[in-house]
Amino acid sequence: MAIVNWDHPQPFTVTLRVSDSDIDALGHANNTAYVRWMEQCAWQHSIALGLDIAAYHALDRAMVVLKHEIYYLAAAFADEELIVGTWIISSDSRLRLTRHFQIIRPSDDVTLLKARSEYACMEISSGKPKRMPPAFIEGYGKGVLI
């Protein structure tokens, strides 16, 4: 990968193109588009770790967002290619894990966004916090930045 300014080594990445529907009245990508791109990248990473939506339902567990801390550093515009990177930077192997995100525009190597998101394990059927099942500990554990 030609990008050299990732905040951490070996990100899981998703490449996307900014669509016209991502653009707001100010002529740049709306902040909600960035959050959607983060979610898409996190899901693709989860799937790559063996934890897709079917696994979530079979285990009656889900990792849900508790908090996003987002720094919007530069604007994205229609038809630009972006790379969204994510890392799991910590997991307590019980209830919580934390991801970092970075969005880069490869045409000029500019970081558009840096974010930190905290997740908690929830029992889908009750909506209550519940310990991570062994499949989550193993799957997400493979993704933790060492």
XYZ file of C-alpha atoms in Angstrom:
146
model
C 0.000 0.000 0.000
C 1.435 3.376 -1.005
C -0.024 5.235 1.977
C 2.690 5.917 4.521
C 0.989 8.064 7.123
C -1.353 5.629 8.868
C -1.491 6.274 12.603
C -0.909 2.576 13.343
C 0.607 -0.272 11.330
C -1.377 -2.693 9.176
C -4.849 -1.176 9.095
C -7.841 -3.099 7.842
C -8.950 -0.953 4.915
C -11.952 -0.332 2.711
C -11.713 1.811 -0.405
C -14.733 3.851 -1.437
C -15.775 6.645 -3.755
C -17.667 9.686 -2.448
C -21.108 9.714 -4.076
C -23.318 12.681 -4.878
C -25.698 11.523 -2.136
C -22.879 11.998 0.429
C -22.638 15.717 -0.400
C -24.521 18.267 1.680
C -25.672 21.849 1.037
C -22.149 23.130 1.719
C -20.769 21.133 -1.205
C -18.710 18.602 0.737
C -19.344 15.200 2.324
C -21.709 15.490 5.253
C -20.462 14.392 8.674
C -23.022 11.570 8.694
C -21.344 10.074 5.612
C -18.072 9.751 7.534
C -19.847 7.883 10.350
C -21.498 5.583 7.793
C -18.085 4.894 6.194
C -16.640 4.070 9.618
C -19.510 1.646 10.244
C -19.019 0.006 6.833
C -15.306 -0.452 7.501
C -15.906 -1.832 11.013
C -18.450 -4.335 9.629
C -16.121 -5.456 6.842
C -13.360 -5.938 9.417
C -15.721 -7.892 11.670
C -16.714 -10.118 8.744
C -13.040 -10.677 7.895
C -12.548 -11.808 11.502
C -15.371 -14.358 11.092
C -18.092 -12.387 12.874
C -20.840 -11.496 10.413
C -24.464 -10.632 11.171
C -25.458 -14.318 11.045
C -22.876 -15.092 13.739
C -24.189 -12.199 15.826
C -27.725 -13.591 15.689
C -26.620 -17.194 16.275
C -24.699 -16.064 19.372
C -27.404 -13.582 20.451
C -24.670 -10.960 20.866
C -23.636 -7.751 19.131
C -20.962 -5.121 19.579
C -22.769 -1.778 19.777
C -21.350 1.735 19.786
C -21.146 3.468 23.144
C -19.279 6.546 22.013
C -17.604 8.111 18.976
C -14.887 10.724 19.337
C -14.403 12.152 15.845
C -11.983 14.726 14.498
C -12.946 16.026 11.064
C -9.666 17.326 9.648
C -10.406 18.021 5.973
C -13.336 17.837 3.573
C -14.152 15.148 1.030
C -15.835 15.977 -2.258
C -17.925 14.133 -4.836
C -16.195 11.405 -6.823
C -13.041 11.355 -4.676
C -11.555 7.995 -3.764
C -11.021 7.487 -0.027
C -9.460 4.760 2.060
C -10.989 4.036 5.449
C -8.677 2.252 7.875
C -9.514 0.718 11.231
C -7.724 -1.012 14.072
C -9.003 -2.651 17.231
C -6.678 -1.034 19.720
C -7.973 -2.736 22.845
C -10.397 -5.351 24.108
C -11.056 -6.321 27.700
C -12.360 -9.733 26.468
C -15.429 -9.185 28.613
C -17.663 -6.295 27.552
C -15.714 -3.607 25.699
C -13.465 -2.993 22.779
C -12.079 0.172 21.213
C -11.408 0.926 17.558
C -9.461 3.696 15.906
C -10.376 4.925 12.442
C -8.539 7.040 9.920
C -9.810 8.205 6.539
C -7.228 9.150 3.934
C -7.602 10.653 0.477
C -4.859 8.816 -1.460
C -4.663 11.372 -4.286
C -2.837 13.790 -1.967
C -2.231 11.538 1.083
C -4.305 13.833 3.320
C -5.972 12.480 6.441
C -9.578 13.670 6.452
C -10.707 12.078 9.709
C -9.365 10.464 12.848
C -11.749 8.790 15.269
C -11.927 6.608 18.339
C -15.012 4.486 18.965
C -15.914 2.483 22.046
C -18.139 -0.583 21.747
C -19.918 -2.767 24.289
C -21.174 -6.321 23.959
C -24.947 -6.563 24.122
C -27.359 -9.484 24.209
C -29.540 -8.937 21.134
C -32.673 -10.559 22.608
C -32.702 -8.415 25.754
C -30.804 -5.292 24.698
C -28.752 -5.572 27.885
C -24.966 -5.650 28.311
C -23.631 -9.218 28.308
C -20.171 -10.757 28.362
C -18.537 -11.510 25.044
C -18.979 -15.133 24.016
C -15.791 -17.134 23.281
C -16.287 -16.587 19.511
C -16.096 -12.807 20.045
C -13.066 -13.074 22.314
C -11.274 -15.228 19.737
C -12.456 -13.399 16.609
C -11.970 -9.837 17.787
C -8.838 -10.900 19.651
C -7.228 -11.748 16.292
C -7.780 -8.150 15.254
C -6.334 -6.389 18.294
C -3.369 -4.206 17.434
C -0.304 -5.626 19.126
